[in-house]
Coordinates of C-alpha atoms in Angstrom, one line a residue:
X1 CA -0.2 -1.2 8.4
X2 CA -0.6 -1.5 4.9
X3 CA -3.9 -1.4 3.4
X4 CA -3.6 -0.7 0.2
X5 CA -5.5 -3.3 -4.7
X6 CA -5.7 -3.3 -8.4
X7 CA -7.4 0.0 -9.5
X8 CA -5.0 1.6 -7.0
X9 CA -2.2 0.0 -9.1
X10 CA -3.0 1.9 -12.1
X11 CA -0.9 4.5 -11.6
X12 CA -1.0 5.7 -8.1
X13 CA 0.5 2.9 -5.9
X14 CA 3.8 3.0 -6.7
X15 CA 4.2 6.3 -5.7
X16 CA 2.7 5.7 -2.0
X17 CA 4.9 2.6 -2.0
X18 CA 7.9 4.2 -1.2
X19 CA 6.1 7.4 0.8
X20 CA 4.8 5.2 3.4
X21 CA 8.2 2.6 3.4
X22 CA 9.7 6.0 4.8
X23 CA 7.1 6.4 7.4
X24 CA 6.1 3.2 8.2
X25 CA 9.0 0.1 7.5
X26 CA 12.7 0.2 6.7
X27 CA 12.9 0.6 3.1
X28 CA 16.5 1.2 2.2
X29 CA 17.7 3.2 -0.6
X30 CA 14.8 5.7 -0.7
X31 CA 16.1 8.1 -2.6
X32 CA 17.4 5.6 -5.7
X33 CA 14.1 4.1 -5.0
X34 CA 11.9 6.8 -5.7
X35 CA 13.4 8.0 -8.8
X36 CA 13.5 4.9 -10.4
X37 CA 9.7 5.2 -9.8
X38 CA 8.5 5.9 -13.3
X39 CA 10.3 3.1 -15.0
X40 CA 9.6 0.5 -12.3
X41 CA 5.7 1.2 -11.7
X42 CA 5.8 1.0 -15.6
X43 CA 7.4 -2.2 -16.2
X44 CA 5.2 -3.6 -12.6
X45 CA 2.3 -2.6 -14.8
X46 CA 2.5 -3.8 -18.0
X47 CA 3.2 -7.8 -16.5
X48 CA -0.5 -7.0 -15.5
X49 CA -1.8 -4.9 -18.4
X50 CA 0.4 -6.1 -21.3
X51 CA 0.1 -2.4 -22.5
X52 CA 0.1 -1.8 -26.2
X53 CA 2.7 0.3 -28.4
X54 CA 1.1 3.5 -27.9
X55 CA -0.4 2.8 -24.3
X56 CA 3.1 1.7 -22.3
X57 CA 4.4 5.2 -23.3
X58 CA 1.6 7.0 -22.0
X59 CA 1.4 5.2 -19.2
X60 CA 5.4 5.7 -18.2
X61 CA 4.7 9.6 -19.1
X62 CA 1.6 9.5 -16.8
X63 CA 3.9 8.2 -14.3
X64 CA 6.5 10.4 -14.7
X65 CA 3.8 13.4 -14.2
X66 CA 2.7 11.9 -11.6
X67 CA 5.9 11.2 -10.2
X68 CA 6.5 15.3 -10.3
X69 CA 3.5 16.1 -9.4
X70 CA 4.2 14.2 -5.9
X71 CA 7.1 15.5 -5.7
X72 CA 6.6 18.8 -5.5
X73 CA 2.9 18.8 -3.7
X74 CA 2.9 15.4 -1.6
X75 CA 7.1 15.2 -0.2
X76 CA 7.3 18.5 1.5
X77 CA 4.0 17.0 3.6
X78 CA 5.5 13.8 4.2
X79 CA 8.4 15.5 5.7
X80 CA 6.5 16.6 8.2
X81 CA 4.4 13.7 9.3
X82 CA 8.0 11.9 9.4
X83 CA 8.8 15.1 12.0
X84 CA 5.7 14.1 14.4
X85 CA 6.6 10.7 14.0
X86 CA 10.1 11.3 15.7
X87 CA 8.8 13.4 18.1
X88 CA 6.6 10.2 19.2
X89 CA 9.8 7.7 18.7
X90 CA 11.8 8.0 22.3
X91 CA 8.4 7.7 24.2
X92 CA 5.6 5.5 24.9
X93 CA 2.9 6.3 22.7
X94 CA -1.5 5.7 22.7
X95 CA -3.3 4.0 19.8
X96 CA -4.7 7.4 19.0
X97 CA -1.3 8.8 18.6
X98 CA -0.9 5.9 16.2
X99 CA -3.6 5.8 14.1
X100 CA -3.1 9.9 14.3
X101 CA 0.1 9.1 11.9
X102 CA -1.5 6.9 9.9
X103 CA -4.7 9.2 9.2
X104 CA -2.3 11.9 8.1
X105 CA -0.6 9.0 5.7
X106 CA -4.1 8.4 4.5
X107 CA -4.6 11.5 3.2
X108 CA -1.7 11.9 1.0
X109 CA -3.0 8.8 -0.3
X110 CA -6.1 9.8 -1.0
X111 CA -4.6 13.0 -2.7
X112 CA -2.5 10.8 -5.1
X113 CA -5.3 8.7 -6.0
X114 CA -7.3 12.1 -7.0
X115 CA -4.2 13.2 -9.0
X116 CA -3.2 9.9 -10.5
X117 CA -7.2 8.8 -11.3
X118 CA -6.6 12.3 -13.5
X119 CA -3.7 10.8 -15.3
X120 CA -4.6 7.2 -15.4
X121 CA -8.3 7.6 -17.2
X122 CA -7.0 7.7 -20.7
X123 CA -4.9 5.1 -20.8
X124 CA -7.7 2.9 -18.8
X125 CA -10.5 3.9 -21.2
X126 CA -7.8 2.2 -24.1
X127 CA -7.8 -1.0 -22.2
X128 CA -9.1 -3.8 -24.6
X129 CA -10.8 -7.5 -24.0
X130 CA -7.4 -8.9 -24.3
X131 CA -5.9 -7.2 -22.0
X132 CA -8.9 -8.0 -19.5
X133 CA -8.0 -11.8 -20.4
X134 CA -4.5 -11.0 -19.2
X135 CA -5.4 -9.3 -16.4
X136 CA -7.6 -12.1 -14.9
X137 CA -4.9 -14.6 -16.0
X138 CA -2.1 -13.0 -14.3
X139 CA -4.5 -12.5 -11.2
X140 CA -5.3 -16.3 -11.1
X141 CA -1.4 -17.1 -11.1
X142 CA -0.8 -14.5 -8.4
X143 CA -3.8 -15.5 -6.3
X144 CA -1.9 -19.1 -6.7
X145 CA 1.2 -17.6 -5.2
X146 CA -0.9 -15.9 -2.5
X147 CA -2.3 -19.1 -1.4
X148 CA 1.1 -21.2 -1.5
X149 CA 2.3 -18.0 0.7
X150 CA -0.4 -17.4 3.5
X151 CA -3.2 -20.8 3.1
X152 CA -0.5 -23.7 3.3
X153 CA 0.4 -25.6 6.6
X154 CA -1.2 -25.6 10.0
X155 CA -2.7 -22.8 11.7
X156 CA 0.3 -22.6 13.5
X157 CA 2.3 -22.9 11.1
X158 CA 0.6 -19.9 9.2
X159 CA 1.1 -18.0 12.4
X160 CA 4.8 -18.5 13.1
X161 CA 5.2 -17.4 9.3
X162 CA 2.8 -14.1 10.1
X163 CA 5.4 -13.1 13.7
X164 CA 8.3 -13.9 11.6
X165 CA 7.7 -11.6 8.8
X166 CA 6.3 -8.8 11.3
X167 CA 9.4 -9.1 13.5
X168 CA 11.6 -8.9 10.7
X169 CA 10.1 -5.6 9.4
X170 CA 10.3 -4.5 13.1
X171 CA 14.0 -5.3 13.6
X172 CA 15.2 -3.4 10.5
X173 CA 13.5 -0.5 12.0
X174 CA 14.1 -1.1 15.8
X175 CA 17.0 -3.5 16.1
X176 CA 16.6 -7.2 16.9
X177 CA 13.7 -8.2 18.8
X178 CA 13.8 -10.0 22.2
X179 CA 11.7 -13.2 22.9
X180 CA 9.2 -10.9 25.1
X181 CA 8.4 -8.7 22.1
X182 CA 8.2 -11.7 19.6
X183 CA 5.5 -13.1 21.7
X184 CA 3.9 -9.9 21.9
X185 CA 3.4 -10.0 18.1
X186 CA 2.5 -13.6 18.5
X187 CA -0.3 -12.7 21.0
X188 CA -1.5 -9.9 18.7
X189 CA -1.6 -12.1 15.6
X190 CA -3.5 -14.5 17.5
X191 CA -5.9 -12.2 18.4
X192 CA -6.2 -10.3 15.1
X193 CA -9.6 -9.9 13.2
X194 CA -7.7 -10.5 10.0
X195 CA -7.3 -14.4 8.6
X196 CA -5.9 -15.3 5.7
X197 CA -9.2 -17.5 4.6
X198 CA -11.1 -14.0 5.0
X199 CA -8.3 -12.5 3.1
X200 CA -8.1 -14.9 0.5
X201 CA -12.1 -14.5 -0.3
X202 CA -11.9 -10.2 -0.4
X203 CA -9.0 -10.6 -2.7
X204 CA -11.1 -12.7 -4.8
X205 CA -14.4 -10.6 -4.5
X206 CA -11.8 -7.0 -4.8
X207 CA -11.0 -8.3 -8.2
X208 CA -14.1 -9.3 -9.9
X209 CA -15.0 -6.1 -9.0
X210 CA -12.2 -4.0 -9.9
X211 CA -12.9 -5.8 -13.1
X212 CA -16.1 -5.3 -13.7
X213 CA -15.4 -1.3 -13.1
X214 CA -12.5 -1.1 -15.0
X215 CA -14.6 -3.0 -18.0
X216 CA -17.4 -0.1 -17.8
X217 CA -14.7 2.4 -18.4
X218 CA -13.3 0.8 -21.8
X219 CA -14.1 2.6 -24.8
X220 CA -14.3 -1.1 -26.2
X221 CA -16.2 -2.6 -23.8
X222 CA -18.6 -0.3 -23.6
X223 CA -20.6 1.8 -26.6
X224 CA -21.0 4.9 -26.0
X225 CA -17.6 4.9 -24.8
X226 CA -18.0 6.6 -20.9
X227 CA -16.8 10.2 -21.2
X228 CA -12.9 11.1 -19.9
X229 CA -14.1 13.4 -17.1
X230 CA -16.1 10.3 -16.2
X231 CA -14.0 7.6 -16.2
X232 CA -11.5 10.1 -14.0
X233 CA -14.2 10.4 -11.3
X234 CA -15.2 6.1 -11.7
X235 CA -11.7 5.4 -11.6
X236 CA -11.2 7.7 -8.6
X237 CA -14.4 6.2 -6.9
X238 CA -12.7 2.5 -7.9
X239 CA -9.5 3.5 -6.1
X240 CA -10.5 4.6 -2.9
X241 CA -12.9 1.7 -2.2
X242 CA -9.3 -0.3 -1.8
X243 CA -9.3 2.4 1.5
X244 CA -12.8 3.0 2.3
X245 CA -15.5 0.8 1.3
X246 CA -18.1 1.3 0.0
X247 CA -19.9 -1.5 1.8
X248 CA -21.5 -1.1 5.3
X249 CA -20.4 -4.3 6.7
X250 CA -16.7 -4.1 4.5
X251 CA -16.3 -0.9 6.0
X252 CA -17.2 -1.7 9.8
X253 CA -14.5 -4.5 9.1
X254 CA -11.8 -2.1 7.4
X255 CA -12.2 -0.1 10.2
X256 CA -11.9 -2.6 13.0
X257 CA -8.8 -3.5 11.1
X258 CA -7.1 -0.2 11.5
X259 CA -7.9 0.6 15.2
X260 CA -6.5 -3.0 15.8
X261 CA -3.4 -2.0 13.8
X262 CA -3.1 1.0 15.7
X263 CA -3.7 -0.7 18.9
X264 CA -1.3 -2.9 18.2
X265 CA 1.2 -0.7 17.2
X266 CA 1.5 1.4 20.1
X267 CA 2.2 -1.8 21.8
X268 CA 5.1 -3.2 20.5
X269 CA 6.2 0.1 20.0
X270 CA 5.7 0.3 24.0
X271 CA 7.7 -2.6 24.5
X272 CA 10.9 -1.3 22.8
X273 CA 14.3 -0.4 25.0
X274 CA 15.6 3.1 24.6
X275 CA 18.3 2.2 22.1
X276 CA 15.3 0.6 20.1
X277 CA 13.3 3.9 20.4
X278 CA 16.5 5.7 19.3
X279 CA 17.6 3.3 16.5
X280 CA 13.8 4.3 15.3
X281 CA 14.2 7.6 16.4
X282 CA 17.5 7.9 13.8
X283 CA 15.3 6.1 11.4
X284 CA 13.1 8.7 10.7
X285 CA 15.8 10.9 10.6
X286 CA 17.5 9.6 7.5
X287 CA 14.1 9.3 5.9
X288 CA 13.3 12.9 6.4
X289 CA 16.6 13.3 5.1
X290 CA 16.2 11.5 1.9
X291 CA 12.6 13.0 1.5
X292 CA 14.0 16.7 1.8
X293 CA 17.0 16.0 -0.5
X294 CA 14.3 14.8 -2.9
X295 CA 12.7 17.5 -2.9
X296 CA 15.6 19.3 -4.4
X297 CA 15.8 17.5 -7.7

């Protein structure tokens, strides 16, 4: 289910990253994971940015603000939603039940975009026409990589790439699949409203406009540089489009997205044997675990 694009990558994604691997996929290591955070996110960042002497220290103190910050408001709720989600693990479960899980995700989101939009703006409104040209250049080599990944071979082959990945995800959390459940995630990608040619072209048009937005709030770029408060509530506005489109038609689409995911989710989920359920079930567990003892430190 992920859904998550540039202007989120600021500051904020890295954060989500690993609070939704320990709701949603079997991330390992959460709790080395998570502190390591700070200096990841800022070393992730700068490949992209190329930050400057005084901007890659702000930024890794943004993050590690940021990083408390989430720590003390946005774990202690992420506990919980990992709670309902074992409560739903041993039985069969509806796609509202689902996408009841991942609306309560989707609002910690949005709550660490609002923080981390807070604490990304000044180093943003630094960001130079250089560092634009490096931007776009590493985007081009990625989008390169993207292509190779998810546009290459046959349609079939594309697909048998799309169930393998999925059920690989799915059998570190469940246990190994069986063929009846790996053709249930065939059926479902068959069948989903997502293609990579349609993927390919929003990644494309996210950018250019994540560019152009992230340009306006450049005290370089633009004379008179845009106010601090301002750029916090552009950048904000910048981020959550990644979620929620702005766009009438982009929206009806994200939507249709999610309920599919949800939908489909509840169905492979239904498919699962009880030691499945309860490998999940144990799962969960350990994440809540790791998520309470992190909220010690």
């Amino acid at each position: 289910m992920s859904k998550l694009s540039f202007g989120y990558r600021i500051i904020t994604a890295s954060v989500v990253a690993v609070s939704m691997c320990a709701i949603f996929t079997g991330c390992s290591a959460v709790r080395l994971g998570y502190n390591k955070l700070p200096e990841l996110a800022s070393w992730w960042l700068d490949s992209y940015i190329d930050f400057s002497d005084v901007q890659g220290p702000q930024a890794k103190a943004a993050l590690n603000k940021l990083q408390a910050w989430h720590r003390k408001e946005e774990l202690p709720a992420i506990a919980e939603l990992l709670v309902q989600a074992q409560t739903l693990a041993p039985q069969n479960i509806t796609p509202e039940q689902a996408c009841k899980i991942w609306d309560g995700a989707q609002v910690r989101i949005e709550s660490v975009i609002q923080e981390g939009s807070r604490l990304a703006a000044p180093v943003v409104s630094q960001l130079s026409a250089k560092q634009f040209k490096h931007l776009e250049k590493e985007w081009a080599s990625r989008n390169e990589d993207w292509k190779k990944k998810w546009l290459q071979g046959s349609p079939d082959t594309r697909l048998k790439k799309r169930v393998d990945m999925a059920a690989e995800r799915f059998s570190s959390f469940y246990g190994d699949l069986n063929s009846e459940q790996r053709q249930v995630l065939r059926q479902q990608f068959s069948q989903s409203a997502w293609t990579p040619e349609w993927g390919y072209q929003q990644r494309l048009k996210r950018q250019q406009d994540q560019l152009n937005a992230l340009q306006a709030m450049s005290s370089e770029m633009t004379k008179p540089a845009m106010p601090i408060s301002q750029v916090e509530t552009a950048l904000q506005s910048l981020i959550l489009q990644s979620v929620r489109p702005k766009d009438g038609t982009e929206l009806s689409k994200q939507l249709q997205l999610e309920q599919q995911a949800c939908q489909n989710l509840a169905q492979i989920h239904n498919t699962m044997t009880p030691a499945q359920r309860l490998k999940a079930q144990r799962k969960l567990k350990d994440y809540e675990t790791d998520v309470r003892e992190l909220m010690k430190l």
